CSV table of C-alpha atoms in Angstrom, one decimal:
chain,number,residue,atom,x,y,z
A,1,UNK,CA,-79.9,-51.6,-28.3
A,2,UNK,CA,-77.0,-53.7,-28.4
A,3,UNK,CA,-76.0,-55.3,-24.6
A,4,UNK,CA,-72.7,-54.3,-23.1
A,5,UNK,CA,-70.4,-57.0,-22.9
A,6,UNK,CA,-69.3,-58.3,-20.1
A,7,UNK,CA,-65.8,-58.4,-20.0
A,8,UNK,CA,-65.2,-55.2,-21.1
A,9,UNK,CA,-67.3,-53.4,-18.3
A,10,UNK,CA,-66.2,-55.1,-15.8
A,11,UNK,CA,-62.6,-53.4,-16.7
A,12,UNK,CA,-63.7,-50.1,-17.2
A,13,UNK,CA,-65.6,-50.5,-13.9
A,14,UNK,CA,-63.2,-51.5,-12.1
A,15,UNK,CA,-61.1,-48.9,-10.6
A,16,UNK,CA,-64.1,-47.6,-9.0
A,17,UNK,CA,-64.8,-50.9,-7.3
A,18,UNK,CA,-61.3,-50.9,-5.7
A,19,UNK,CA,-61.3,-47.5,-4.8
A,20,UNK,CA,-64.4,-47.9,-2.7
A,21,UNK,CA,-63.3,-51.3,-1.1
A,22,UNK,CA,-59.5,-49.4,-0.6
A,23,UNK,CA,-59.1,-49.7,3.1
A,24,UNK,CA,-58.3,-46.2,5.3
A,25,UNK,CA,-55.8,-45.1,7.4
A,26,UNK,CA,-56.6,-43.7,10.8
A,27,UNK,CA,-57.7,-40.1,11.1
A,28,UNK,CA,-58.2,-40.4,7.6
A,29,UNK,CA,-61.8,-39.7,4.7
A,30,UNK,CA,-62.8,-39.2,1.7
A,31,UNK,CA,-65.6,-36.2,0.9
A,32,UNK,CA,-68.0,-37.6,0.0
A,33,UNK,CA,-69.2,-35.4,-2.8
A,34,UNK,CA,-65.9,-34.6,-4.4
A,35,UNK,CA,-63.8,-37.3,-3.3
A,36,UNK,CA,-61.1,-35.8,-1.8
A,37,UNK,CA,-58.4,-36.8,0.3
A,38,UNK,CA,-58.7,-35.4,3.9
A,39,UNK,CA,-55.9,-36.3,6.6
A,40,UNK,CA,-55.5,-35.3,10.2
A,41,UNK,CA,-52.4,-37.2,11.2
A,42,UNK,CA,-50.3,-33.9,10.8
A,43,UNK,CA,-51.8,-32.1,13.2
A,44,UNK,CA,-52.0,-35.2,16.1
A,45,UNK,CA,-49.5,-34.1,18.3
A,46,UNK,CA,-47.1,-37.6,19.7
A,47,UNK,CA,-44.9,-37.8,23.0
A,48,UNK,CA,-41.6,-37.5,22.1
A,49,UNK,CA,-39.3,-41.0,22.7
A,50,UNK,CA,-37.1,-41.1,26.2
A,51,UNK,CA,-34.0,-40.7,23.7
A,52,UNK,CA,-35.0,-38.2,21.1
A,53,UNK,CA,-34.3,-34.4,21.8
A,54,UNK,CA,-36.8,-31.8,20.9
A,55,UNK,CA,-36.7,-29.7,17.8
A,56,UNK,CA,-37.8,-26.1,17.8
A,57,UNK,CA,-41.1,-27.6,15.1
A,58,UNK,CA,-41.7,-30.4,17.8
A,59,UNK,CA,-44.5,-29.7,19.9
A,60,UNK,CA,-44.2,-30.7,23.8
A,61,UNK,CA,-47.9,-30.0,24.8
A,62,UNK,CA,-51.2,-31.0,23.5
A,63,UNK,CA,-53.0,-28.2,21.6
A,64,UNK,CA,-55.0,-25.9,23.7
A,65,UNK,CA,-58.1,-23.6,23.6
A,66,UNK,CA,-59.3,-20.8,26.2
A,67,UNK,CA,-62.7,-21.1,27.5
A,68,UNK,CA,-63.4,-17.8,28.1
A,69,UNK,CA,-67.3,-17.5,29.8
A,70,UNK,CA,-66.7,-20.5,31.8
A,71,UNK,CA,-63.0,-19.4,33.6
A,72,UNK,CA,-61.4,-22.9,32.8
A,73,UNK,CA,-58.9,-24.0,29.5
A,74,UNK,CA,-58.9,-27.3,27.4
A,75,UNK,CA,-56.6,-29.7,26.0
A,76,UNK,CA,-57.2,-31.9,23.5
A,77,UNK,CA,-55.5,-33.5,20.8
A,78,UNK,CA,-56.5,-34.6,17.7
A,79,UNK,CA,-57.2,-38.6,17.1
A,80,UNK,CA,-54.8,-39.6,19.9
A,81,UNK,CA,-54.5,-39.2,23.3
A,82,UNK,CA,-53.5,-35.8,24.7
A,83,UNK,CA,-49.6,-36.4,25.3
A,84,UNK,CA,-49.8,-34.7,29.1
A,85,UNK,CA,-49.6,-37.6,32.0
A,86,UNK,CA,-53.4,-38.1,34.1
A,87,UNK,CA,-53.5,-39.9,37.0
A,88,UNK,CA,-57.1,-39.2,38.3
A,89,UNK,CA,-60.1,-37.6,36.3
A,90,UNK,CA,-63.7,-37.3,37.8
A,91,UNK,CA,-65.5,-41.3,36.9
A,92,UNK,CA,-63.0,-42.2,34.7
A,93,UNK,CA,-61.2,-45.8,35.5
A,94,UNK,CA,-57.9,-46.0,35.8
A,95,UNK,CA,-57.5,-47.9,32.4
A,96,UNK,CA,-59.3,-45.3,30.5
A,97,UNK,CA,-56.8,-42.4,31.5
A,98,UNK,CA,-54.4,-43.2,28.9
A,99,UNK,CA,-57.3,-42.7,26.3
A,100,UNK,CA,-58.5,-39.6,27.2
A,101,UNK,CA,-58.6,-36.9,24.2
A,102,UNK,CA,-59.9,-33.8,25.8
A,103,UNK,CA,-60.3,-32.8,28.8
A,104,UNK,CA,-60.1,-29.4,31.7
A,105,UNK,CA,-59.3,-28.8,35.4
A,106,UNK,CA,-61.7,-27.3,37.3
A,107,UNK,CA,-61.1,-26.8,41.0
A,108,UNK,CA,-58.1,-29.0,41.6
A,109,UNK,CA,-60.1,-31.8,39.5
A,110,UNK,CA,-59.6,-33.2,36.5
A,111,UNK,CA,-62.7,-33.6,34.1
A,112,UNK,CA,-62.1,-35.9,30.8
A,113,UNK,CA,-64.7,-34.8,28.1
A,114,UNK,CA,-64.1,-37.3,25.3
A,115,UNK,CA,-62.3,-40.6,25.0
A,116,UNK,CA,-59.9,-41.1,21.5
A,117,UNK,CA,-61.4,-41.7,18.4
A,118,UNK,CA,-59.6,-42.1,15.1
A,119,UNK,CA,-63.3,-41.7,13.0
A,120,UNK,CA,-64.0,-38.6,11.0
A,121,UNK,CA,-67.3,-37.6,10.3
A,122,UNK,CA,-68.7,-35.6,7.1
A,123,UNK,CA,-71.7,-33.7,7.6
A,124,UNK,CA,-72.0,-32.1,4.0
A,125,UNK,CA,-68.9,-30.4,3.4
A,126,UNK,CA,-68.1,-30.1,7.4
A,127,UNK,CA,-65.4,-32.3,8.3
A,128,UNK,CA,-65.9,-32.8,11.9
A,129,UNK,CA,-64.6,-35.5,14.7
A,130,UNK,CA,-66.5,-36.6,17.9
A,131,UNK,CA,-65.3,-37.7,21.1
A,132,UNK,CA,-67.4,-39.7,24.0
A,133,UNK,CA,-67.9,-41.4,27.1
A,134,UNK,CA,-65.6,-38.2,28.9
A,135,UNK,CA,-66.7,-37.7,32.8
A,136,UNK,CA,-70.4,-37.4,34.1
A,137,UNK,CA,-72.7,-34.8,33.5
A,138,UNK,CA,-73.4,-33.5,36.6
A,139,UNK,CA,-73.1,-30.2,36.3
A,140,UNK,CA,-75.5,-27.3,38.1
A,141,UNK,CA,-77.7,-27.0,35.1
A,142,UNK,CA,-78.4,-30.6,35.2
A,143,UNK,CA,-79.7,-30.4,38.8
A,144,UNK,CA,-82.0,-28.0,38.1
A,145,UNK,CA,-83.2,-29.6,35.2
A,146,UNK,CA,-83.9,-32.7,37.5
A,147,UNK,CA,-85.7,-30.4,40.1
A,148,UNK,CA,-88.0,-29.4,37.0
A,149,UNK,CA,-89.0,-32.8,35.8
A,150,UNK,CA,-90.1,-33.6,39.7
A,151,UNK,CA,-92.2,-30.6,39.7
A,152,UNK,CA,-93.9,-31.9,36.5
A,153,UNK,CA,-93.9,-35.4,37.1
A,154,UNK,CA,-95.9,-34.3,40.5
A,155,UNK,CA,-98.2,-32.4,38.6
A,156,UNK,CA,-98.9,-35.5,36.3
A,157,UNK,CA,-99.5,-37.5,39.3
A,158,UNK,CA,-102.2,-34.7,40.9
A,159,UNK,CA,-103.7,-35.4,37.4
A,160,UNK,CA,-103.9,-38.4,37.5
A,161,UNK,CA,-104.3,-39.5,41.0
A,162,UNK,CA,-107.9,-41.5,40.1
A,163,UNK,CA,-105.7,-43.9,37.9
A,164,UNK,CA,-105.6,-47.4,39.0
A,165,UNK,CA,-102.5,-49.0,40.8
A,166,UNK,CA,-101.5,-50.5,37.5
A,167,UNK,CA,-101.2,-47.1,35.6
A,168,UNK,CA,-99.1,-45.7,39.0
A,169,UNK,CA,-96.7,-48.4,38.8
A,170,UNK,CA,-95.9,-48.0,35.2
A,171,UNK,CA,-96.1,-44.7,35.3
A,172,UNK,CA,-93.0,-44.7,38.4
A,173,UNK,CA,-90.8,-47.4,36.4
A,174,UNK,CA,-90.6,-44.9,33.4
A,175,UNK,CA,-89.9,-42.2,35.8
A,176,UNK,CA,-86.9,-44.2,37.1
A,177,UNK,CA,-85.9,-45.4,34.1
A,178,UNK,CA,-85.5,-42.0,32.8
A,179,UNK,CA,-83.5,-41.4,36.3
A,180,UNK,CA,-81.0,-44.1,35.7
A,181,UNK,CA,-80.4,-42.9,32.0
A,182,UNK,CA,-79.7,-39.0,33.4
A,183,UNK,CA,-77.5,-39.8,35.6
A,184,UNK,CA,-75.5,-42.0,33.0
A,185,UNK,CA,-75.1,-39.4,30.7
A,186,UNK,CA,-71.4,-38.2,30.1
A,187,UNK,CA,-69.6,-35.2,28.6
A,188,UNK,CA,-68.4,-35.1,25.2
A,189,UNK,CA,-67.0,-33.1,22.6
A,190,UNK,CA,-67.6,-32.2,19.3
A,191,UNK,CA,-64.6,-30.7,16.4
A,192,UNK,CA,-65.4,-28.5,13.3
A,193,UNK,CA,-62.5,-28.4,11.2
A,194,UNK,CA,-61.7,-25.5,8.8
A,195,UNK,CA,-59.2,-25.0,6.2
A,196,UNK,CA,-56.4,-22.3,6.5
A,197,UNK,CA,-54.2,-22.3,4.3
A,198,UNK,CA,-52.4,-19.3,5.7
A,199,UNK,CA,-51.6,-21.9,8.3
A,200,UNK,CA,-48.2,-23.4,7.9
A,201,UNK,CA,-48.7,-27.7,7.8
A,202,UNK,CA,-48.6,-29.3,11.0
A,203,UNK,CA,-50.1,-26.6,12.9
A,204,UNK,CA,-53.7,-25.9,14.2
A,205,UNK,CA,-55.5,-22.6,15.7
A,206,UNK,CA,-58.2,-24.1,18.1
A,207,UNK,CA,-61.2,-22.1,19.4
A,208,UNK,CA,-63.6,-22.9,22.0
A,209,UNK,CA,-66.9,-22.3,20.5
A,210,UNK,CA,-70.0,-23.2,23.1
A,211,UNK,CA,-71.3,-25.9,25.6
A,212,UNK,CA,-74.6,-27.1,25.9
A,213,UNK,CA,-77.3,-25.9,28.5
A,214,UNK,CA,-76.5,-28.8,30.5
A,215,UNK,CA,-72.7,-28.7,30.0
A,216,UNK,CA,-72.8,-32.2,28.4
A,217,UNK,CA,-71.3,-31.7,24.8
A,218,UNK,CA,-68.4,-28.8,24.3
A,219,UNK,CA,-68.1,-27.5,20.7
A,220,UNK,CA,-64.8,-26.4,18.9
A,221,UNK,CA,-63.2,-24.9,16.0
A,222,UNK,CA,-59.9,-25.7,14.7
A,223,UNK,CA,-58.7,-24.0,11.9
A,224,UNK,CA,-55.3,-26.1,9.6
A,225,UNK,CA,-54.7,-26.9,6.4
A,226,UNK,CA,-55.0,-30.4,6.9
A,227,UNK,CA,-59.1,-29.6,6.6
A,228,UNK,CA,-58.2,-28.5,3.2
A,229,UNK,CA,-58.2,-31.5,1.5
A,230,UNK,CA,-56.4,-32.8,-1.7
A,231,UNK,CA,-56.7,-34.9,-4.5
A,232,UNK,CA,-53.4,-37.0,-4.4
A,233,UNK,CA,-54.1,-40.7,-3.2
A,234,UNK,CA,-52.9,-41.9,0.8
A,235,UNK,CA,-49.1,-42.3,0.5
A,236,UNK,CA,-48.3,-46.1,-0.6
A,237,UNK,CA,-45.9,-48.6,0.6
A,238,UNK,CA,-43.3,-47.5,-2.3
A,239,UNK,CA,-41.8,-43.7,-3.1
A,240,UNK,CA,-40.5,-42.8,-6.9
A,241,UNK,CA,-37.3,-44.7,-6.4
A,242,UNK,CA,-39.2,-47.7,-5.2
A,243,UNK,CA,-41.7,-47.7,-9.0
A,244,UNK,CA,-38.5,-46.9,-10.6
A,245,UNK,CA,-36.9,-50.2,-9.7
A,246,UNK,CA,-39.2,-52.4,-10.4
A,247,UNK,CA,-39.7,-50.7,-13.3
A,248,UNK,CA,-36.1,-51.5,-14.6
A,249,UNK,CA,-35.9,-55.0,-12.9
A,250,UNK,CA,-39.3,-56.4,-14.7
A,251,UNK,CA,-37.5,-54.6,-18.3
A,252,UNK,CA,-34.5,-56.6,-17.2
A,253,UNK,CA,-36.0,-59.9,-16.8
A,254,UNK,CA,-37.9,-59.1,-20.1
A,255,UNK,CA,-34.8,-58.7,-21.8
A,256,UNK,CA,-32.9,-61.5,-20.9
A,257,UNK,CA,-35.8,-64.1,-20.5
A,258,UNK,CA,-36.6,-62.9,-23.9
A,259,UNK,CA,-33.3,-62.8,-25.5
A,260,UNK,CA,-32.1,-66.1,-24.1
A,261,UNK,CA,-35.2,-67.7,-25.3
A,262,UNK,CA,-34.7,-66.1,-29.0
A,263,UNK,CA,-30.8,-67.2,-29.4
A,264,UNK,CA,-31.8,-70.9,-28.1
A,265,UNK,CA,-34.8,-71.3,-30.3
A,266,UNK,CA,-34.1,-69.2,-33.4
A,267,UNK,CA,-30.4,-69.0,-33.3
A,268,UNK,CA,-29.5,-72.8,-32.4
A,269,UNK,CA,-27.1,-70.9,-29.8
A,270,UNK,CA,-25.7,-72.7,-26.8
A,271,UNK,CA,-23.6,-71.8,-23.3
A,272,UNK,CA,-23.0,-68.3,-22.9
A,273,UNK,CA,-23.9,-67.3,-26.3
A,274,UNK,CA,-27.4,-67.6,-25.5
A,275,UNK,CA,-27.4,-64.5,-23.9
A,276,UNK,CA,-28.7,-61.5,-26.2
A,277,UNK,CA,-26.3,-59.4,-27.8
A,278,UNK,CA,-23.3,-61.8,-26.5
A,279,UNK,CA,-20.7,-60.2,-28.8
A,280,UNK,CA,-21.3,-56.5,-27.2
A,281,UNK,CA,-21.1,-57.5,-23.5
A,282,UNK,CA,-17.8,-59.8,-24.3
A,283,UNK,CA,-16.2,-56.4,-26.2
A,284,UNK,CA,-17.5,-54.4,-22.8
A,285,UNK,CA,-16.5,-57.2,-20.5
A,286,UNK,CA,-13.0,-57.0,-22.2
A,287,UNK,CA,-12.5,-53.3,-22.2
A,288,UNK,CA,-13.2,-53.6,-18.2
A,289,UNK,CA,-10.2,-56.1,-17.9
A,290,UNK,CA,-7.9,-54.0,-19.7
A,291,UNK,CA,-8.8,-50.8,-17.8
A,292,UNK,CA,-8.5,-53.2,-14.1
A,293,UNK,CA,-5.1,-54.4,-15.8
A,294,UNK,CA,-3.5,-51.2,-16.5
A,295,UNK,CA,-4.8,-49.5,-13.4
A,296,UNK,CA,-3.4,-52.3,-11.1
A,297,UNK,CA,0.1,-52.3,-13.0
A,298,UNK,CA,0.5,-48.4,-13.1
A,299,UNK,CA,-0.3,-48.6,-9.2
A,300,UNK,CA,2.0,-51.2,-8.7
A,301,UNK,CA,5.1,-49.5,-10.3
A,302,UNK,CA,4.4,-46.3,-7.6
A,303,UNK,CA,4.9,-48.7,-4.4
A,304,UNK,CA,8.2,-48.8,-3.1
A,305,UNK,CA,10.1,-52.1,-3.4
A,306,UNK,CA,11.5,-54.1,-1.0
A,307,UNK,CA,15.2,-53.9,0.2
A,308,UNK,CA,16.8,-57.4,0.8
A,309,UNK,CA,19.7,-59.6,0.5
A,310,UNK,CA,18.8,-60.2,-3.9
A,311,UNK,CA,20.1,-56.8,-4.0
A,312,UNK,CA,23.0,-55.0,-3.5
A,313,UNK,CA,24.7,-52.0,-4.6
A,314,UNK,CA,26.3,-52.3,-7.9
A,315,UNK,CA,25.2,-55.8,-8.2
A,316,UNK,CA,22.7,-55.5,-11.4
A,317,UNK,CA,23.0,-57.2,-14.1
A,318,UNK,CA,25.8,-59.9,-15.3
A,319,UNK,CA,28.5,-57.3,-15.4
A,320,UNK,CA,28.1,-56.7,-11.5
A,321,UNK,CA,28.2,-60.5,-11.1
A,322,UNK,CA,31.6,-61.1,-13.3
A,323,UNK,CA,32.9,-57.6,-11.3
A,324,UNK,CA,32.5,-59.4,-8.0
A,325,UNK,CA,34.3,-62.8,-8.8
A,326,UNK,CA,37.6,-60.5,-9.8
A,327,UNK,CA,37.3,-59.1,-6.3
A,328,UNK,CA,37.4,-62.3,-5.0
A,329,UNK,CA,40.2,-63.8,-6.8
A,330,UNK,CA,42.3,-60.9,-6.3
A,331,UNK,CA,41.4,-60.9,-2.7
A,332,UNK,CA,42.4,-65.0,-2.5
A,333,UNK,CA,45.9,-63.9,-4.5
A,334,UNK,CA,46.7,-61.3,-1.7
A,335,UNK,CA,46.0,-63.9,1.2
A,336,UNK,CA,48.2,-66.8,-0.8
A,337,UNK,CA,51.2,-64.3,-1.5
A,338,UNK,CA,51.1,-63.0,2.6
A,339,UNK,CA,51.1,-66.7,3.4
A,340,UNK,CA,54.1,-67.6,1.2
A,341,UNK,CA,56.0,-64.8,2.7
């Protein structure tokens, strides 16, 4: 078997290497079975600037989702914050209000269930995005699941009652360490995404599908076509007109770095002859002149002239001139002859 060389793989490798070290944008994946393109930014609804009216496609809320067994409604937003001013939630600092991503009201109070994140997440071919560290858990259920570790943790104590101190004090630091990390526990919320292409782009349906028994993690379902996913690369720093030009500028520094150097070396030329195919631009460069020539003197001739002093009526030409001097002798006769008499 005759080895591979080198060079050669390395080439036909190599578009695969940059396409898995391409960086991507935020609220953006690649699937990772079929590699295709998958972008939320569409559907992430943005505040409007101070000075920019409203269209009728602009959206002026975050998106919203009834929770219909639990009597309260959600807002969320995808990979941003929710666009709707929060001064106070339940635990949340005041510096982590401006990152909240989902959240509900519940008895005049505020509950934040998921801070921003930008990261989506394929689980096969579910597209989903998670959001964390929202207000605590301390919800009903979790009391009572509290109330039903004591009973069992006093049972394991009657067990064990003829263990030695050693055993007891262990046994009571795990029990408080298992405290601590309960009550730490904050809400969160999980996003499935579907594609619907009967959805027009930029616009989500979302669904509230479930919480967990201890109302910790709140499940959703928005449907868009944004979750359909495409083949066609992120969009690049330059459009069609952008290839195009560069395009024609590197063909025109071809052609003249080229041509120049073939009329200096091979064609002993010199000055502006060097340039290729001199004699055709001169002929093209001449025609221009005579077109700028004739189209400045036919617009001269339609502006009015000037009326002054250098011309008078019936004074053109040499015959006006001659005319003018007879006046004037005839005139000076008349004045002498008056004087004489």
């Amino acid at each position: 078997m005759r080895p591979v060389p080198l060079l050669p793989a390395l080439i036909l490798f190599a578009p695969s290497f940059a396409a898995d070290s391409k960086p991507l944008l935020p609220c953006t994946i690649y699937q990772p079975m079929t590699d295709a393109y998958y972008d939320l930014n569409p559907i992430t609804v943005k505040p409007l600037v101070d000075h920019k009216k409203a269209h009728k496609d602009d959206r002026t809320e975050s998106w919203k989702a009834k929770g219909y067994d639990l009597g309260v409604n959600f807002t969320l937003n995808f990979c941003a914050p929710v666009i709707e001013t929060i001064e106070d939630a339940v635990d949340i600092k005041e510096g982590s209000l401006k990152n909240i991503s989902a959240f509900y009201e519940w008895k005049g109070k505020t509950y934040s269930i998921g801070q921003t994140s930008t990261e989506l997440v394929f689980r096969g071919r579910e597209l989903s995005l998670n959001y964390t560290n929202g207000s605590p858990c301390n919800s009903p259920t979790t009391h009572d699941r509290r109330k039903l570790k004591h009973d069992n943790d006093d049972k394991d104590e009657d067990k064990d009652k003829d263990d030695d101190d050693d055993d007891d004090d262990k046994k009571s630091h795990k029990n408080k360490s298992a405290k601590d990390d309960d009550e730490v526990r904050r809400k969160s919320t999980l996003i499935s995404l579907a594609c619907d292409q009967n959805l027009p782009s930029g616009k989500a349906h979302v669904s509230f599908i479930g919480t967990s028994p201890d109302q910790c993690t709140y499940f959703f379902r928005a449907k868009t076509m944004a979750a359909c996913g495409g083949v066609k690369e992120p969009p690049t720093g330059l459009g069609a007109g952008g290839v195009f030009g560069v395009i024609l500028i590197i063909f025109l520094a071809v052609y003249l770095l080229g041509g120049i150097a073939y009329q200096r070396t091979v064609m002993h030329q010199r000055g502006w002859r060097q340039l290729p195919n001199y004699n055709v631009w001169a002929s093209i460069f001449s025609l221009v002149r005579d077109v700028f020539v004739i189209l400045t003197s036919s617009c001269a001739r339609l502006l009015p002239r000037r009326q002054g002093y250098n011309q008078l009526p019936g004074s053109g030409g040499r015959g006006g001139r001659g005319g003018r001097a007879d006046d004037e002798n005839r005139l000076i006769d008349q004045l002498d002859e008056e004087w004489d008499d």
